[in-house]
mmCIF file of C-alpha atoms in Angstrom:
data_model
loop_
_atom_site.group_PDB
_atom_site.id
_atom_site.type_symbol
_atom_site.label_atom_id
_atom_site.label_comp_id
_atom_site.label_asym_id
_atom_site.label_seq_id
_atom_site.Cartn_x
_atom_site.Cartn_y
_atom_site.Cartn_z
ATOM 1 C CA MET A 24 125.235 108.160 83.061
ATOM 2 C CA THR A 25 124.500 111.755 84.065
ATOM 3 C CA ILE A 26 124.929 113.228 87.555
ATOM 4 C CA THR A 27 121.148 113.523 87.895
ATOM 5 C CA GLN A 28 120.674 109.836 87.087
ATOM 6 C CA LEU A 29 123.424 108.878 89.520
ATOM 7 C CA ILE A 30 121.796 110.917 92.311
ATOM 8 C CA SER A 31 118.410 109.356 91.592
ATOM 9 C CA ILE A 32 119.850 105.831 91.658
ATOM 10 C CA SER A 33 121.715 106.604 94.893
ATOM 11 C CA ILE A 34 118.552 107.864 96.620
ATOM 12 C CA GLN A 35 116.493 104.882 95.486
ATOM 13 C CA GLY A 36 119.256 102.446 96.337
ATOM 14 C CA SER A 37 119.832 103.856 99.816
ATOM 15 C CA MET A 38 116.131 103.693 100.662
ATOM 16 C CA ALA A 39 115.890 100.113 99.386
ATOM 17 C CA LEU A 40 118.928 99.204 101.512
ATOM 18 C CA MET A 41 117.212 100.623 104.600
ATOM 19 C CA VAL A 42 114.241 98.319 104.100
ATOM 20 C CA PHE A 43 116.559 95.367 103.376
ATOM 21 C CA CYS A 44 118.477 95.900 106.633
ATOM 22 C CA VAL A 45 115.325 95.986 108.765
ATOM 23 C CA MET A 46 113.964 92.862 107.060
ATOM 24 C CA LEU A 47 117.117 90.883 107.942
ATOM 25 C CA ASP A 48 115.651 90.550 111.430
ATOM 26 C CA ALA A 49 112.121 89.772 110.225
ATOM 27 C CA ARG A 50 110.376 86.459 109.700
ATOM 28 C CA LEU A 51 108.265 85.179 106.837
ATOM 29 C CA ALA A 52 105.282 84.986 109.204
ATOM 30 C CA ASP A 53 105.560 88.735 109.795
ATOM 31 C CA LEU A 54 104.266 89.383 106.267
ATOM 32 C CA VAL A 55 100.822 88.068 107.241
ATOM 33 C CA TYR A 56 100.893 89.388 110.805
ATOM 34 C CA LEU A 57 98.147 91.951 110.195
ATOM 35 C CA TRP A 58 95.907 89.558 108.263
ATOM 36 C CA ARG A 59 95.683 87.474 111.428
ATOM 37 C CA ARG A 60 94.626 90.565 113.386
ATOM 38 C CA PRO A 61 91.714 92.033 111.413
ATOM 39 C CA SER A 62 90.884 94.661 114.033
ATOM 40 C CA LEU A 63 94.402 96.135 113.963
ATOM 41 C CA LEU A 64 94.467 95.863 110.164
ATOM 42 C CA ALA A 65 91.169 97.758 109.857
ATOM 43 C CA ARG A 66 92.278 100.466 112.291
ATOM 44 C CA SER A 67 95.613 100.851 110.502
ATOM 45 C CA LEU A 68 93.971 101.293 107.101
ATOM 46 C CA LEU A 69 91.369 103.628 108.607
ATOM 47 C CA SER A 70 94.073 105.860 110.062
ATOM 48 C CA MET A 71 96.329 105.920 106.996
ATOM 49 C CA ASN A 72 94.021 105.554 103.998
ATOM 50 C CA VAL A 73 90.746 107.086 105.169
ATOM 51 C CA LEU A 74 91.191 109.684 107.906
ATOM 52 C CA MET A 75 94.272 111.440 106.552
ATOM 53 C CA PRO A 76 93.030 111.756 102.937
ATOM 54 C CA ALA A 77 89.728 113.028 104.354
ATOM 55 C CA ILE A 78 91.559 115.638 106.450
ATOM 56 C CA ALA A 79 93.712 116.667 103.469
ATOM 57 C CA ILE A 80 90.618 117.091 101.284
ATOM 58 C CA ALA A 81 88.855 119.031 104.039
ATOM 59 C CA ILE A 82 91.827 121.408 104.324
ATOM 60 C CA ALA A 83 91.903 121.911 100.557
ATOM 61 C CA PHE A 84 88.201 122.730 100.380
ATOM 62 C CA SER A 85 87.981 124.774 103.580
ATOM 63 C CA PHE A 86 90.900 127.167 103.053
ATOM 64 C CA ALA A 87 90.720 128.708 99.595
ATOM 65 C CA ASP A 88 93.684 131.036 100.260
ATOM 66 C CA LEU A 89 96.150 128.198 100.773
ATOM 67 C CA ASP A 90 98.733 127.699 98.058
ATOM 68 C CA ARG A 91 97.724 125.201 95.397
ATOM 69 C CA SER A 92 101.018 123.308 95.662
ATOM 70 C CA LEU A 93 100.393 122.808 99.387
ATOM 71 C CA LYS A 94 96.964 121.291 98.748
ATOM 72 C CA ILE A 95 98.326 118.931 96.105
ATOM 73 C CA ALA A 96 101.260 117.896 98.303
ATOM 74 C CA LEU A 97 99.106 117.171 101.368
ATOM 75 C CA ILE A 98 96.640 115.081 99.382
ATOM 76 C CA ALA A 99 99.392 113.209 97.530
ATOM 77 C CA MET A 100 101.225 112.441 100.762
ATOM 78 C CA SER A 101 98.037 111.340 102.511
ATOM 79 C CA VAL A 102 97.369 108.542 100.007
ATOM 80 C CA SER A 103 100.996 107.355 99.696
ATOM 81 C CA PRO A 104 102.333 104.222 101.453
ATOM 82 C CA VAL A 105 104.889 103.903 104.247
ATOM 83 C CA PRO A 106 108.298 105.316 103.181
ATOM 84 C CA PRO A 107 111.369 103.030 102.985
ATOM 85 C CA PHE A 108 113.268 104.934 105.672
ATOM 86 C CA LEU A 109 110.531 104.572 108.317
ATOM 87 C CA PRO A 110 110.700 100.873 109.405
ATOM 88 C CA SER A 111 114.139 101.227 111.006
ATOM 89 C CA THR A 112 112.944 104.308 112.899
ATOM 90 C CA GLU A 113 109.853 102.466 114.132
ATOM 91 C CA VAL A 114 111.864 99.478 115.329
ATOM 92 C CA LYS A 115 114.307 101.768 117.170
ATOM 93 C CA ALA A 116 111.317 103.551 118.731
ATOM 94 C CA GLY A 117 110.131 100.274 120.238
ATOM 95 C CA GLY A 118 107.780 99.039 117.542
ATOM 96 C CA ARG A 119 107.260 95.303 117.224
ATOM 97 C CA THR A 120 108.962 93.949 114.117
ATOM 98 C CA PRO A 121 105.937 91.832 113.047
ATOM 99 C CA TYR A 122 103.660 94.879 113.038
ATOM 100 C CA VAL A 123 106.268 97.072 111.308
ATOM 101 C CA VAL A 124 106.821 94.455 108.597
ATOM 102 C CA GLY A 125 103.139 93.577 108.272
ATOM 103 C CA LEU A 126 102.081 97.203 107.950
ATOM 104 C CA LEU A 127 104.832 97.889 105.417
ATOM 105 C CA ALA A 128 103.710 94.932 103.298
ATOM 106 C CA VAL A 129 100.004 95.821 103.453
ATOM 107 C CA SER A 130 100.678 99.495 102.766
ATOM 108 C CA ALA A 131 102.933 98.720 99.796
ATOM 109 C CA LEU A 132 100.655 96.137 98.177
ATOM 110 C CA SER A 133 97.449 98.123 98.639
ATOM 111 C CA SER A 134 99.043 101.319 97.295
ATOM 112 C CA ILE A 135 99.508 99.789 93.834
ATOM 113 C CA VAL A 136 95.727 99.830 93.409
ATOM 114 C CA PHE A 137 94.727 102.439 95.982
ATOM 115 C CA VAL A 138 97.003 105.303 94.903
ATOM 116 C CA PRO A 139 95.883 105.593 91.234
ATOM 117 C CA ALA A 140 92.216 105.167 92.253
ATOM 118 C CA ALA A 141 92.475 107.742 95.044
ATOM 119 C CA ALA A 142 94.326 110.220 92.816
ATOM 120 C CA ALA A 143 91.668 109.944 90.110
ATOM 121 C CA PHE A 144 88.854 110.342 92.654
ATOM 122 C CA ILE A 145 90.452 113.382 94.266
ATOM 123 C CA GLY A 146 91.071 114.893 90.835
ATOM 124 C CA ARG A 147 87.370 114.632 90.059
ATOM 125 C CA LEU A 148 86.554 116.341 93.359
ATOM 126 C CA PHE A 149 88.593 119.330 92.221
ATOM 127 C CA GLY A 150 87.328 119.196 88.662
ATOM 128 C CA GLU A 151 90.668 118.124 87.203
ATOM 129 C CA GLU A 152 91.957 115.100 85.332
ATOM 130 C CA VAL A 153 94.779 113.499 87.319
ATOM 131 C CA HIS A 154 96.451 110.670 85.423
ATOM 132 C CA THR A 155 98.677 108.614 87.710
ATOM 133 C CA ASP A 156 100.571 105.857 85.915
ATOM 134 C CA ALA A 157 99.800 102.652 87.804
ATOM 135 C CA SER A 158 102.871 100.943 86.349
ATOM 136 C CA LYS A 159 105.098 103.754 87.635
ATOM 137 C CA ILE A 160 103.585 103.474 91.117
ATOM 138 C CA ALA A 161 104.068 99.704 90.987
ATOM 139 C CA PHE A 162 107.721 100.146 89.988
ATOM 140 C CA ILE A 163 108.440 102.641 92.783
ATOM 141 C CA VAL A 164 106.709 100.493 95.399
ATOM 142 C CA GLY A 165 108.226 97.287 94.089
ATOM 143 C CA SER A 166 111.809 98.532 93.859
ATOM 144 C CA SER A 167 111.934 100.551 97.087
ATOM 145 C CA LEU A 168 109.647 98.467 99.341
ATOM 146 C CA LEU A 169 108.548 95.024 98.174
ATOM 147 C CA ALA A 170 111.760 93.733 96.568
ATOM 148 C CA PRO A 171 114.105 94.650 99.464
ATOM 149 C CA LEU A 172 111.458 93.425 101.919
ATOM 150 C CA VAL A 173 111.332 89.941 100.398
ATOM 151 C CA LEU A 174 115.098 89.807 99.784
ATOM 152 C CA GLY A 175 115.908 90.876 103.346
ATOM 153 C CA ILE A 176 113.676 88.213 104.871
ATOM 154 C CA ALA A 177 115.152 85.587 102.541
ATOM 155 C CA VAL A 178 118.751 86.469 103.444
ATOM 156 C CA GLY A 179 117.920 86.612 107.154
ATOM 157 C CA ARG A 180 116.328 83.180 106.945
ATOM 158 C CA LEU A 181 118.938 81.455 104.750
ATOM 159 C CA ALA A 182 122.076 83.085 106.182
ATOM 160 C CA PRO A 183 121.261 84.368 109.696
ATOM 161 C CA SER A 184 124.896 84.694 110.826
ATOM 162 C CA ALA A 185 125.829 86.728 107.762
ATOM 163 C CA ALA A 186 122.700 88.843 108.200
ATOM 164 C CA LYS A 187 123.760 89.824 111.718
ATOM 165 C CA LYS A 188 127.215 90.822 110.505
ATOM 166 C CA ILE A 189 126.077 93.007 107.595
ATOM 167 C CA SER A 190 122.982 94.604 109.134
ATOM 168 C CA ARG A 191 124.576 97.489 111.043
ATOM 169 C CA PRO A 192 127.320 98.396 108.494
ATOM 170 C CA LEU A 193 124.780 98.384 105.671
ATOM 171 C CA SER A 194 122.361 100.525 107.689
ATOM 172 C CA ILE A 195 125.047 103.137 108.332
ATOM 173 C CA PHE A 196 126.135 103.078 104.688
ATOM 174 C CA ALA A 197 122.528 103.484 103.497
ATOM 175 C CA ALA A 198 121.967 106.471 105.796
ATOM 176 C CA LEU A 199 125.191 108.189 104.688
ATOM 177 C CA LEU A 200 124.425 107.501 101.028
ATOM 178 C CA LEU A 201 120.941 108.983 101.354
ATOM 179 C CA VAL A 202 122.271 112.167 102.966
ATOM 180 C CA ALA A 203 125.033 112.535 100.369
ATOM 181 C CA ALA A 204 122.619 112.030 97.469
ATOM 182 C CA PHE A 205 119.933 114.215 98.978
ATOM 183 C CA LEU A 206 122.072 117.330 99.505
ATOM 184 C CA PRO A 207 122.412 118.231 95.771
ATOM 185 C CA VAL A 208 118.660 117.797 95.344
ATOM 186 C CA LEU A 209 118.029 120.027 98.348
ATOM 187 C CA ALA A 210 120.310 122.725 96.958
ATOM 188 C CA LYS A 211 118.536 122.622 93.593
ATOM 189 C CA ILE A 212 115.013 122.962 94.906
ATOM 190 C CA TRP A 213 115.804 125.199 97.892
ATOM 191 C CA PRO A 214 114.120 128.245 96.261
ATOM 192 C CA ALA A 215 110.884 126.250 95.995
ATOM 193 C CA ILE A 216 111.174 125.208 99.640
ATOM 194 C CA ALA A 217 111.866 128.782 100.752
ATOM 195 C CA ALA A 218 108.889 130.004 98.726
ATOM 196 C CA SER A 219 106.626 127.548 100.536
ATOM 197 C CA ALA A 220 107.383 129.056 103.945
ATOM 198 C CA GLY A 221 104.759 131.783 103.688
ATOM 199 C CA ASN A 222 100.991 131.926 103.486
ATOM 200 C CA TYR A 223 100.459 129.603 106.465
ATOM 201 C CA THR A 224 102.101 126.740 104.573
ATOM 202 C CA LEU A 225 104.390 125.597 107.384
ATOM 203 C CA LEU A 226 101.661 126.037 110.011
ATOM 204 C CA THR A 227 99.282 123.926 107.910
ATOM 205 C CA ILE A 228 101.885 121.190 107.437
ATOM 206 C CA VAL A 229 102.578 121.087 111.185
ATOM 207 C CA ALA A 230 98.861 120.915 111.973
ATOM 208 C CA PHE A 231 98.421 118.115 109.423
ATOM 209 C CA ALA A 232 101.340 116.129 110.873
ATOM 210 C CA VAL A 233 100.034 116.562 114.426
ATOM 211 C CA ALA A 234 96.582 115.364 113.323
ATOM 212 C CA ALA A 235 98.230 112.294 111.773
ATOM 213 C CA LEU A 236 100.139 111.514 114.955
ATOM 214 C CA VAL A 237 96.980 111.844 117.040
ATOM 215 C CA ALA A 238 94.947 109.667 114.651
ATOM 216 C CA GLY A 239 97.565 106.917 114.594
ATOM 217 C CA HIS A 240 98.049 107.055 118.353
ATOM 218 C CA LEU A 241 94.331 106.785 119.099
ATOM 219 C CA LEU A 242 93.707 103.986 116.601
ATOM 220 C CA GLY A 243 96.836 101.992 117.451
ATOM 221 C CA GLY A 244 95.067 100.032 120.173
ATOM 222 C CA PRO A 245 95.975 99.196 123.771
ATOM 223 C CA ALA A 246 99.615 98.245 123.109
ATOM 224 C CA ALA A 247 101.858 101.311 123.410
ATOM 225 C CA GLN A 248 104.360 99.984 120.863
ATOM 226 C CA ASP A 249 101.592 99.530 118.274
ATOM 227 C CA ARG A 250 100.367 103.076 118.860
ATOM 228 C CA THR A 251 103.894 104.308 118.159
ATOM 229 C CA VAL A 252 104.140 102.395 114.879
ATOM 230 C CA LEU A 253 100.750 103.530 113.598
ATOM 231 C CA ALA A 254 101.297 107.148 114.682
ATOM 232 C CA LEU A 255 104.609 107.323 112.809
ATOM 233 C CA SER A 256 103.236 105.472 109.768
ATOM 234 C CA THR A 257 100.237 107.782 109.530
ATOM 235 C CA THR A 258 102.504 110.832 109.681
ATOM 236 C CA SER A 259 105.349 109.791 107.350
ATOM 237 C CA ARG A 260 104.591 108.796 103.750
ATOM 238 C CA HIS A 261 106.572 107.773 100.686
ATOM 239 C CA PRO A 262 107.771 111.002 98.976
ATOM 240 C CA GLY A 263 108.539 109.174 95.720
ATOM 241 C CA VAL A 264 104.941 107.996 95.361
ATOM 242 C CA ALA A 265 103.615 111.434 96.321
ATOM 243 C CA LEU A 266 105.732 113.055 93.613
ATOM 244 C CA ALA A 267 104.604 110.466 91.060
ATOM 245 C CA ILE A 268 101.041 111.590 91.805
ATOM 246 C CA ALA A 269 102.030 115.261 91.582
ATOM 247 C CA ASN A 270 103.593 114.700 88.147
ATOM 248 C CA GLY A 271 100.073 114.459 86.780
ATOM 249 C CA THR A 272 99.290 117.996 87.922
ATOM 250 C CA PRO A 273 100.596 121.494 87.098
ATOM 251 C CA SER A 274 103.214 123.263 89.288
ATOM 252 C CA VAL A 275 105.289 120.154 89.980
ATOM 253 C CA VAL A 276 108.431 121.996 91.177
ATOM 254 C CA PRO A 277 106.702 123.877 94.032
ATOM 255 C CA VAL A 278 105.007 120.632 95.033
ATOM 256 C CA ILE A 279 108.414 118.940 95.327
ATOM 257 C CA GLY A 280 109.481 121.607 97.805
ATOM 258 C CA VAL A 281 106.330 121.214 99.884
ATOM 259 C CA VAL A 282 106.616 117.415 99.863
ATOM 260 C CA LEU A 283 110.160 117.638 101.236
ATOM 261 C CA VAL A 284 108.991 120.066 103.921
ATOM 262 C CA CYS A 285 106.268 117.544 104.804
ATOM 263 C CA VAL A 286 108.878 114.770 105.061
ATOM 264 C CA VAL A 287 111.173 116.812 107.327
ATOM 265 C CA THR A 288 108.281 118.096 109.458
ATOM 266 C CA GLY A 289 106.912 114.596 109.894
ATOM 267 C CA ALA A 290 110.343 113.295 110.913
ATOM 268 C CA VAL A 291 110.906 116.086 113.462
ATOM 269 C CA LEU A 292 107.450 115.835 115.016
ATOM 270 C CA GLY A 293 107.671 112.040 114.966
ATOM 271 C CA ALA A 294 110.936 112.184 116.913
ATOM 272 C CA LEU A 295 109.357 114.565 119.435
ATOM 273 C CA TYR A 296 106.356 112.254 119.746
ATOM 274 C CA VAL A 297 108.613 109.267 120.456
ATOM 275 C CA LYS A 298 110.527 111.276 123.058
ATOM 276 C CA VAL A 299 107.401 112.574 124.787
ATOM 277 C CA THR A 300 105.708 109.170 124.888
ATOM 278 C CA GLY A 301 108.899 107.569 126.161
ATOM 279 C CA ARG A 302 109.121 104.910 123.443
ATOM 280 C CA GLY A 303 112.664 105.646 122.311
ATOM 281 C CA GLY A 304 115.170 102.954 123.138
ATOM 282 C CA ALA A 305 112.569 100.310 123.949
ATOM 283 C CA ALA A 306 113.042 96.905 122.410
ATOM 284 C CA TYR A 307 110.193 94.758 121.200
ATOM 285 C CA ALA A 308 111.767 92.576 118.542
ATOM 286 C CA HIS A 309 108.940 90.062 118.172
#
């Protein structure tokens, strides 16, 4: 096994562990939580899968001088599902576990069909052929989201006492493993990240993230904790899925840099949003 393969496995494993740890406190009924609330389901999908792709496409068409890798990255991120590292953040920010779990499940399942279709449609808009391997998307979503989701709920249900004991240590281990595995990747692609700092790239990414936070907040409904979950979910997307989309386009390396900038920007602005709205530290388990 090469170092590159080991790093890749470590990143994927740490993200899967993060989902598993959150799901230890979830219930089987949480998986269908959104299906029993069609209004919240519709608003969630509207925010994540309609408004943000539309804004990304509008940016790409309206500003011809923007770097091509930025346009690809924004569009790819806008159609990607919830990332594995987000549920724990949303729960800590006061989000209700049923909504966090339900939105994760809906986002993951729908992305298997939605992502390849959206990528092909967007490619036609730009006069390009974008071939996104549906099986690859399914594998990424299944291994990093769906499998740990189901396994975590099963362990929490069958061995609740053990689940309570392992939840926090595993969460800490997963976070440390992700940081340790991510640092070599960051060092390797740092030139691409540095190159993306100019030509209004960072300003555009910030504006896009702010628009996502606003959209999720406004469509989250009357419950403050639901607004927090949808705002964060609309802003943060699965970088692995976004990069799988970008692999079907030219200039993949610069896109990787921009995607990582999008991830970091979304995390920073999301944390500021939680602080400003006063959601941090609240507890709404169920």
